[in-house]
GROMACS .gro file of N, CA, C and O in nm:
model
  328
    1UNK      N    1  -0.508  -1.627   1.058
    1UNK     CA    2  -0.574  -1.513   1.119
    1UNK      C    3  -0.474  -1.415   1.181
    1UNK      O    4  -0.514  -1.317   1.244
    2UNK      N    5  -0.345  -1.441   1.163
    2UNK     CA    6  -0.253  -1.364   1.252
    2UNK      C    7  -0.251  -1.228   1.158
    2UNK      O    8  -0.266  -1.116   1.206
    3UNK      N    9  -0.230  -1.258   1.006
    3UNK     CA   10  -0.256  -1.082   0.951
    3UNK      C   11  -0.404  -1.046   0.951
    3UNK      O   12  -0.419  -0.965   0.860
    4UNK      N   13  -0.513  -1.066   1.009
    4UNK     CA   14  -0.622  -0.996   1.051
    4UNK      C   15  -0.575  -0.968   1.215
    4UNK      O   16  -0.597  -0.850   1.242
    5UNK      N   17  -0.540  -1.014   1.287
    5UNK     CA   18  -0.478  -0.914   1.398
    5UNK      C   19  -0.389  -0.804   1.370
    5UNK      O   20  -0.420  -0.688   1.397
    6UNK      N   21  -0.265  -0.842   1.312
    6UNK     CA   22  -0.157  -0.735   1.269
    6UNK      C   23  -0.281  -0.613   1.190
    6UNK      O   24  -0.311  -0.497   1.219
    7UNK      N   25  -0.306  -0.664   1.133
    7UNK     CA   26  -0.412  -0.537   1.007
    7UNK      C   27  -0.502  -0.456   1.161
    7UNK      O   28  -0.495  -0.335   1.181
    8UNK      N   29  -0.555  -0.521   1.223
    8UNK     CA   30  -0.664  -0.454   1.362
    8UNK      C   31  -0.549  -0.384   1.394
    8UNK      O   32  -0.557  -0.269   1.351
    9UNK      N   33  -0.414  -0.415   1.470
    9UNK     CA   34  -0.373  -0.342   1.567
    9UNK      C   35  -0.291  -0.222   1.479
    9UNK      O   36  -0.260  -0.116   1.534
   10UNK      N   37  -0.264  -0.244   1.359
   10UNK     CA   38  -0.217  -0.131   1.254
   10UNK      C   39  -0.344  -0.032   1.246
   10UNK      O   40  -0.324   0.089   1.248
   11UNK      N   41  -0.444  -0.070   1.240
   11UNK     CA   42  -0.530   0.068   1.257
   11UNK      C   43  -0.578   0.117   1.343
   11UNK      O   44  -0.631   0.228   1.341
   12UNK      N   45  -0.568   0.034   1.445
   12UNK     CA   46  -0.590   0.114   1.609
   12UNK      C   47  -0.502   0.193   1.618
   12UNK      O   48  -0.528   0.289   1.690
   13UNK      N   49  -0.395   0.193   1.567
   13UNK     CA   50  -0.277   0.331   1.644
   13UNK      C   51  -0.242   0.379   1.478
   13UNK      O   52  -0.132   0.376   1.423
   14UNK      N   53  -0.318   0.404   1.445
   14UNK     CA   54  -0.310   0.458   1.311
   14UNK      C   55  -0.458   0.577   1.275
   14UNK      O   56  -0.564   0.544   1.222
   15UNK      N   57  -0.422   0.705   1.322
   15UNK     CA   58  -0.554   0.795   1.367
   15UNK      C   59  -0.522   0.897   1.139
   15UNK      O   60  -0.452   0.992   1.105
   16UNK      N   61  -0.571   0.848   1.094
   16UNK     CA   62  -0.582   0.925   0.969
   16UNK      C   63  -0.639   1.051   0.973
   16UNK      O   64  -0.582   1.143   0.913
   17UNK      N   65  -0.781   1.078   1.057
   17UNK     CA   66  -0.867   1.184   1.049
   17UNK      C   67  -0.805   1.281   1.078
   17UNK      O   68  -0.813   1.390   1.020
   18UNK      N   69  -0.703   1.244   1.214
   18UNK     CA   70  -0.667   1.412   1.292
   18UNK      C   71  -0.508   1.394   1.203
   18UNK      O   72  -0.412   1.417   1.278
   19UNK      N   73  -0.478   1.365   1.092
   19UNK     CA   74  -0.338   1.356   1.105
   19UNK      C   75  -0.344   1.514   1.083
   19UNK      O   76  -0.452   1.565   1.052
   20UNK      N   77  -0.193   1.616   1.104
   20UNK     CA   78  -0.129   1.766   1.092
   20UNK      C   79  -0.016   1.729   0.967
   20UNK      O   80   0.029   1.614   0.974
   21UNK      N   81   0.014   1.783   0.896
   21UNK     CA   82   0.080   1.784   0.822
   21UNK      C   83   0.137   1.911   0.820
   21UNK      O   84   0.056   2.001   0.842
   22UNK      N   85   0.260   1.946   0.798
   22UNK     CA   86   0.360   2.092   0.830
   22UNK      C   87   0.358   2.137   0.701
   22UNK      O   88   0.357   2.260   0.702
   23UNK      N   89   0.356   2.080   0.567
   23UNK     CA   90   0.345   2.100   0.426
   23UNK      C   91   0.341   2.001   0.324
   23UNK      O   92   0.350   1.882   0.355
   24UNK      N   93   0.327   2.038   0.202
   24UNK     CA   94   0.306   1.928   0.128
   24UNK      C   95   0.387   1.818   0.034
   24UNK      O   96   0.352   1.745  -0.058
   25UNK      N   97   0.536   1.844   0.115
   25UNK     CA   98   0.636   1.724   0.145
   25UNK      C   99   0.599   1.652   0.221
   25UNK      O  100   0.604   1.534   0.185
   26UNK      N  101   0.552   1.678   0.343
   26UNK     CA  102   0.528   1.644   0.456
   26UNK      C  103   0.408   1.531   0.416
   26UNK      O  104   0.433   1.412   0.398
   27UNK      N  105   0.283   1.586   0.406
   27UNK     CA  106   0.226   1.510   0.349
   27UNK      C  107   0.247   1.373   0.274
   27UNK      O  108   0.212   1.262   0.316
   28UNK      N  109   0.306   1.399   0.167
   28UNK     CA  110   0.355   1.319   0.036
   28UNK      C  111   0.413   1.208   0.105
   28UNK      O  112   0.394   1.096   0.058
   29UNK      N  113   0.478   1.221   0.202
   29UNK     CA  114   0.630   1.178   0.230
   29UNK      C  115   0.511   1.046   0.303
   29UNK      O  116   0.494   0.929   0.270
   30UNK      N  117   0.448   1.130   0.410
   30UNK     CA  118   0.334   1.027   0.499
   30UNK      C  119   0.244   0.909   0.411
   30UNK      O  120   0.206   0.799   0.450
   31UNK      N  121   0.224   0.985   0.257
   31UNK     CA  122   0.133   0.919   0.211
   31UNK      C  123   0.188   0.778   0.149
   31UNK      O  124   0.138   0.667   0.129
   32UNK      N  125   0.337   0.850   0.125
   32UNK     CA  126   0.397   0.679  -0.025
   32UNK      C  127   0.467   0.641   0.154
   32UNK      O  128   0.587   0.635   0.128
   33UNK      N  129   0.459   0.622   0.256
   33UNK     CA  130   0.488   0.551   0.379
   33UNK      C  131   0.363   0.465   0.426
   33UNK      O  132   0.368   0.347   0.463
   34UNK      N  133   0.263   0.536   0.418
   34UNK     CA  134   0.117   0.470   0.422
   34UNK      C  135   0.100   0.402   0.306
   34UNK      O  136   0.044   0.294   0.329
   35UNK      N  137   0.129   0.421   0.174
   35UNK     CA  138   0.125   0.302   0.053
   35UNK      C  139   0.172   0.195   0.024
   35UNK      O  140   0.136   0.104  -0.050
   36UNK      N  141   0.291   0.219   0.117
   36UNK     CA  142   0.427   0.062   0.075
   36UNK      C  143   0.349  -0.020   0.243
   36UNK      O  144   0.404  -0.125   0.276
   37UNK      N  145   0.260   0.018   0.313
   37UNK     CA  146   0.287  -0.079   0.420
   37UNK      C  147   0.072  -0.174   0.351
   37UNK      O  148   0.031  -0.275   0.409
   38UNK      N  149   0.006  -0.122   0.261
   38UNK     CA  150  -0.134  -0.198   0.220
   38UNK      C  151  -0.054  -0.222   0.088
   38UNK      O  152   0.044  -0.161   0.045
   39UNK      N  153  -0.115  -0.320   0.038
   39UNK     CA  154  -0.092  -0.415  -0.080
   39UNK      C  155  -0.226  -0.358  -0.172
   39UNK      O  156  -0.338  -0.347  -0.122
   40UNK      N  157  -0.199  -0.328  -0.296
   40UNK     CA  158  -0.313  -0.272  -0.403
   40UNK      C  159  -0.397  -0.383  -0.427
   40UNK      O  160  -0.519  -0.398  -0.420
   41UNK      N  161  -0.329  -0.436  -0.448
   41UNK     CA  162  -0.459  -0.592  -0.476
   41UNK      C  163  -0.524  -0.607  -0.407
   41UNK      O  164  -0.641  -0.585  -0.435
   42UNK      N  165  -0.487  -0.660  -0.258
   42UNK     CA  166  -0.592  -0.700  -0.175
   42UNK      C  167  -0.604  -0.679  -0.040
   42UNK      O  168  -0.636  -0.756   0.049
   43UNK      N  169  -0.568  -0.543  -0.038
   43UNK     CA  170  -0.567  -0.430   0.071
   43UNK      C  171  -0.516  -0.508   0.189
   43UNK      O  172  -0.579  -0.480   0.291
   44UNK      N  173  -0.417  -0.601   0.209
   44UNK     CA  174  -0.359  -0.633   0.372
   44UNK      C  175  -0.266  -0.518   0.385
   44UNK      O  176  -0.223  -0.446   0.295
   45UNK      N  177  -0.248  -0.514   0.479
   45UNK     CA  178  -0.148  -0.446   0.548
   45UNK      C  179  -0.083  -0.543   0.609
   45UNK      O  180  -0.120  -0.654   0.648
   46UNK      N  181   0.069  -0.460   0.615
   46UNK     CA  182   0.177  -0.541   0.647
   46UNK      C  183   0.260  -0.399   0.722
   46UNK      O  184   0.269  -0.299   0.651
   47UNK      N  185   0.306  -0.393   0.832
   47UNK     CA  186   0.375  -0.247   0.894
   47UNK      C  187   0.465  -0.270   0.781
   47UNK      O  188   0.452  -0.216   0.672
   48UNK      N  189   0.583  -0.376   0.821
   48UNK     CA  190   0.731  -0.436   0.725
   48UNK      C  191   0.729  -0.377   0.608
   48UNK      O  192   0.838  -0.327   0.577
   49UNK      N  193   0.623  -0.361   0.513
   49UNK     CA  194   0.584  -0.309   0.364
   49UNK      C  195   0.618  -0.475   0.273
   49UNK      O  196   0.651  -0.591   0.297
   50UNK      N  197   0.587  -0.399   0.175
   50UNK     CA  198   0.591  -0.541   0.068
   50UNK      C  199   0.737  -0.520  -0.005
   50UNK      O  200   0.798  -0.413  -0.010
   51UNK      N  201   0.773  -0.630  -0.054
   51UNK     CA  202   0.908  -0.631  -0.167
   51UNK      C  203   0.873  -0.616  -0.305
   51UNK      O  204   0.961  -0.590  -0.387
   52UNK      N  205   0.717  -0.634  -0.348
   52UNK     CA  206   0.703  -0.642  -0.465
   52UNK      C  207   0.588  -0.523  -0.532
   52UNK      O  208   0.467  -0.533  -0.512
   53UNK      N  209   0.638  -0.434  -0.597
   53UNK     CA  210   0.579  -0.306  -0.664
   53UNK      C  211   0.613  -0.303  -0.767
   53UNK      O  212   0.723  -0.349  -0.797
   54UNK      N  213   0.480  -0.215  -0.913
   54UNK     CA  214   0.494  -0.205  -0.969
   54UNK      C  215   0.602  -0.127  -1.048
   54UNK      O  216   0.614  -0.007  -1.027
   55UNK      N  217   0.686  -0.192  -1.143
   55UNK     CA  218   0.803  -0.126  -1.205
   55UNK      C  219   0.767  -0.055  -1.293
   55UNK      O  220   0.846  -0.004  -1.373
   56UNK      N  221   0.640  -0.037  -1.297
   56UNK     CA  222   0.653   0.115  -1.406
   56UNK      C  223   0.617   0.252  -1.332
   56UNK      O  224   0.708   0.333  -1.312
   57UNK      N  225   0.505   0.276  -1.296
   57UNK     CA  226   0.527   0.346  -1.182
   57UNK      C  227   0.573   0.397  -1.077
   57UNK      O  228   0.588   0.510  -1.033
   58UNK      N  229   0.605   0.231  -1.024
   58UNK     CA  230   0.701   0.266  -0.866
   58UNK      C  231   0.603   0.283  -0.737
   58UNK      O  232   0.643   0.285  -0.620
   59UNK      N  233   0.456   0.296  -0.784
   59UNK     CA  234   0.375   0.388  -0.657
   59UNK      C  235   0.309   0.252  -0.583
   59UNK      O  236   0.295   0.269  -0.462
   60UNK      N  237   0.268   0.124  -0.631
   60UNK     CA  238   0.203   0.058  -0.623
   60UNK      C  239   0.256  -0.098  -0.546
   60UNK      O  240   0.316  -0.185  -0.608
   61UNK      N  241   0.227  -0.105  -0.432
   61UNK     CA  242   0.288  -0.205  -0.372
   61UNK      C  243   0.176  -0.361  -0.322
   61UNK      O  244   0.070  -0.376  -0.261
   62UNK      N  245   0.283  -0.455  -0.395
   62UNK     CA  246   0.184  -0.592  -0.382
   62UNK      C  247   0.252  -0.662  -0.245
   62UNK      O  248   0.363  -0.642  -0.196
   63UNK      N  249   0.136  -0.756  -0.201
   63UNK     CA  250   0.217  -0.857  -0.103
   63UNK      C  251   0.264  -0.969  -0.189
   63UNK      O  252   0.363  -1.025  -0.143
   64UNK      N  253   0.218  -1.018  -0.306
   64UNK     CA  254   0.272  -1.162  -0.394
   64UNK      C  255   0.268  -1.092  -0.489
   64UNK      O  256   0.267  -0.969  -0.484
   65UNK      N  257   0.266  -1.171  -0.607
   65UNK     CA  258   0.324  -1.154  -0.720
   65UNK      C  259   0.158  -1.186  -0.798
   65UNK      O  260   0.116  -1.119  -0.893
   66UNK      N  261   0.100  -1.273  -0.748
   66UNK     CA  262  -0.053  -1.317  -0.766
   66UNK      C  263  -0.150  -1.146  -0.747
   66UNK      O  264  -0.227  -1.111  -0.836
   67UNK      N  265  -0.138  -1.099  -0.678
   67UNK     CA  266  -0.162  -0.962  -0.648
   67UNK      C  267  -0.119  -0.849  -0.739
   67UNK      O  268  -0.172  -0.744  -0.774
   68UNK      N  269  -0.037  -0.891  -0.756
   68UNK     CA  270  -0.018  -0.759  -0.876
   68UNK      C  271  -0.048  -0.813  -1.017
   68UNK      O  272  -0.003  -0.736  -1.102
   69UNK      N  273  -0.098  -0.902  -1.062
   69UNK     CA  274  -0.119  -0.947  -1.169
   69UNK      C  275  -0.226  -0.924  -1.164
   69UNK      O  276  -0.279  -0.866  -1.259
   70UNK      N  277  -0.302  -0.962  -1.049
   70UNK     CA  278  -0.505  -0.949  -1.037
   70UNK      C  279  -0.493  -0.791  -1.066
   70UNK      O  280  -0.532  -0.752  -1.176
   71UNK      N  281  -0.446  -0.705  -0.980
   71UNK     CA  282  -0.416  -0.577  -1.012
   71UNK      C  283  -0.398  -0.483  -1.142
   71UNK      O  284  -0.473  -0.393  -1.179
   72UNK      N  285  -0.281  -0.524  -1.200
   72UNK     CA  286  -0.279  -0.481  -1.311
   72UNK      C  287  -0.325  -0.544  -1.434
   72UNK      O  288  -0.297  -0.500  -1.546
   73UNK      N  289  -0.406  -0.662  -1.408
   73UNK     CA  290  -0.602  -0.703  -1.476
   73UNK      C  291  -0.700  -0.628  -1.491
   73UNK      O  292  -0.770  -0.586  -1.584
   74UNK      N  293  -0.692  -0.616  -1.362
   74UNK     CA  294  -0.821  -0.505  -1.293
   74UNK      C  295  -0.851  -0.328  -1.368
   74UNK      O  296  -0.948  -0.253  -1.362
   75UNK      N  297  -0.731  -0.317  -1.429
   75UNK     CA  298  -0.766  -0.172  -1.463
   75UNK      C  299  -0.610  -0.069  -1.407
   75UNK      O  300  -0.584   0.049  -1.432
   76UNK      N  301  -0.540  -0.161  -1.336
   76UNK     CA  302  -0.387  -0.071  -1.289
   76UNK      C  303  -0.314  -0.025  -1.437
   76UNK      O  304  -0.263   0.086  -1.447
   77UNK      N  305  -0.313  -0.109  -1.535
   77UNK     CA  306  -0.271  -0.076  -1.622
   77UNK      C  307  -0.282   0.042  -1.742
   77UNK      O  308  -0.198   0.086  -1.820
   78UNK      N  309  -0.426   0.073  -1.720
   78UNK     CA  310  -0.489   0.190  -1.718
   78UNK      C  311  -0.460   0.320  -1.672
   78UNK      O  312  -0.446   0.419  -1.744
   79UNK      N  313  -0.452   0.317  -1.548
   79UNK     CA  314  -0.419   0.385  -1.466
   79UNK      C  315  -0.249   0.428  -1.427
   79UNK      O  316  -0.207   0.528  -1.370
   80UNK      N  317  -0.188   0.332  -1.473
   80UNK     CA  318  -0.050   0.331  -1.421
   80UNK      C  319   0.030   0.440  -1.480
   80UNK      O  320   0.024   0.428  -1.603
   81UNK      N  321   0.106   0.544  -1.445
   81UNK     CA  322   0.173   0.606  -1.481
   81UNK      C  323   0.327   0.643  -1.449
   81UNK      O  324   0.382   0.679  -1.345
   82UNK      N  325   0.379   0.618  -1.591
   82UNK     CA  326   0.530   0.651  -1.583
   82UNK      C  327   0.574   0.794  -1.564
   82UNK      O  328   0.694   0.820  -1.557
   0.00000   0.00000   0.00000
């Protein structure tokens, strides 16, 4: 149960609605920072980020290796772009 606490207190101080963005680097930059710290498979969050992402893309970050396989099952492969 300790990453269902970490995951609660990551979105208590994590306000998405009001975020400001200065431009759309700015943005971008926030968003693949917000991508590497949830896992595509099975949405935990981790602040640390994961070690394991998809190598064709690059955009897509797993916590295991079990996770990105369910993932790119699921339809990532589809979707995935080089």
């Amino acid at each position: 149960m300790k990453w269902a606490r970490k995951a609660m207190e990551y979105e208590a101080k994590t306000d998405y609605d009001t975020a400001v963005f200065k431009d759309a680097s700015d943005f971008i930059s926030t968003m693949n920072e917000r991508l590497k710290t949830r896992c595509a498979g099975c949405e935990f969050i981790d602040e640390d980020g994961f070690e394991f992402r998809c190598s064709r893309c690059k955009s897509a970050y797993y916590c295991s290796r079990k996770c990105q396989k369910k993932h790119w099952r699921s339809g990532h492969k589809f979707d995935c772009v080089t």
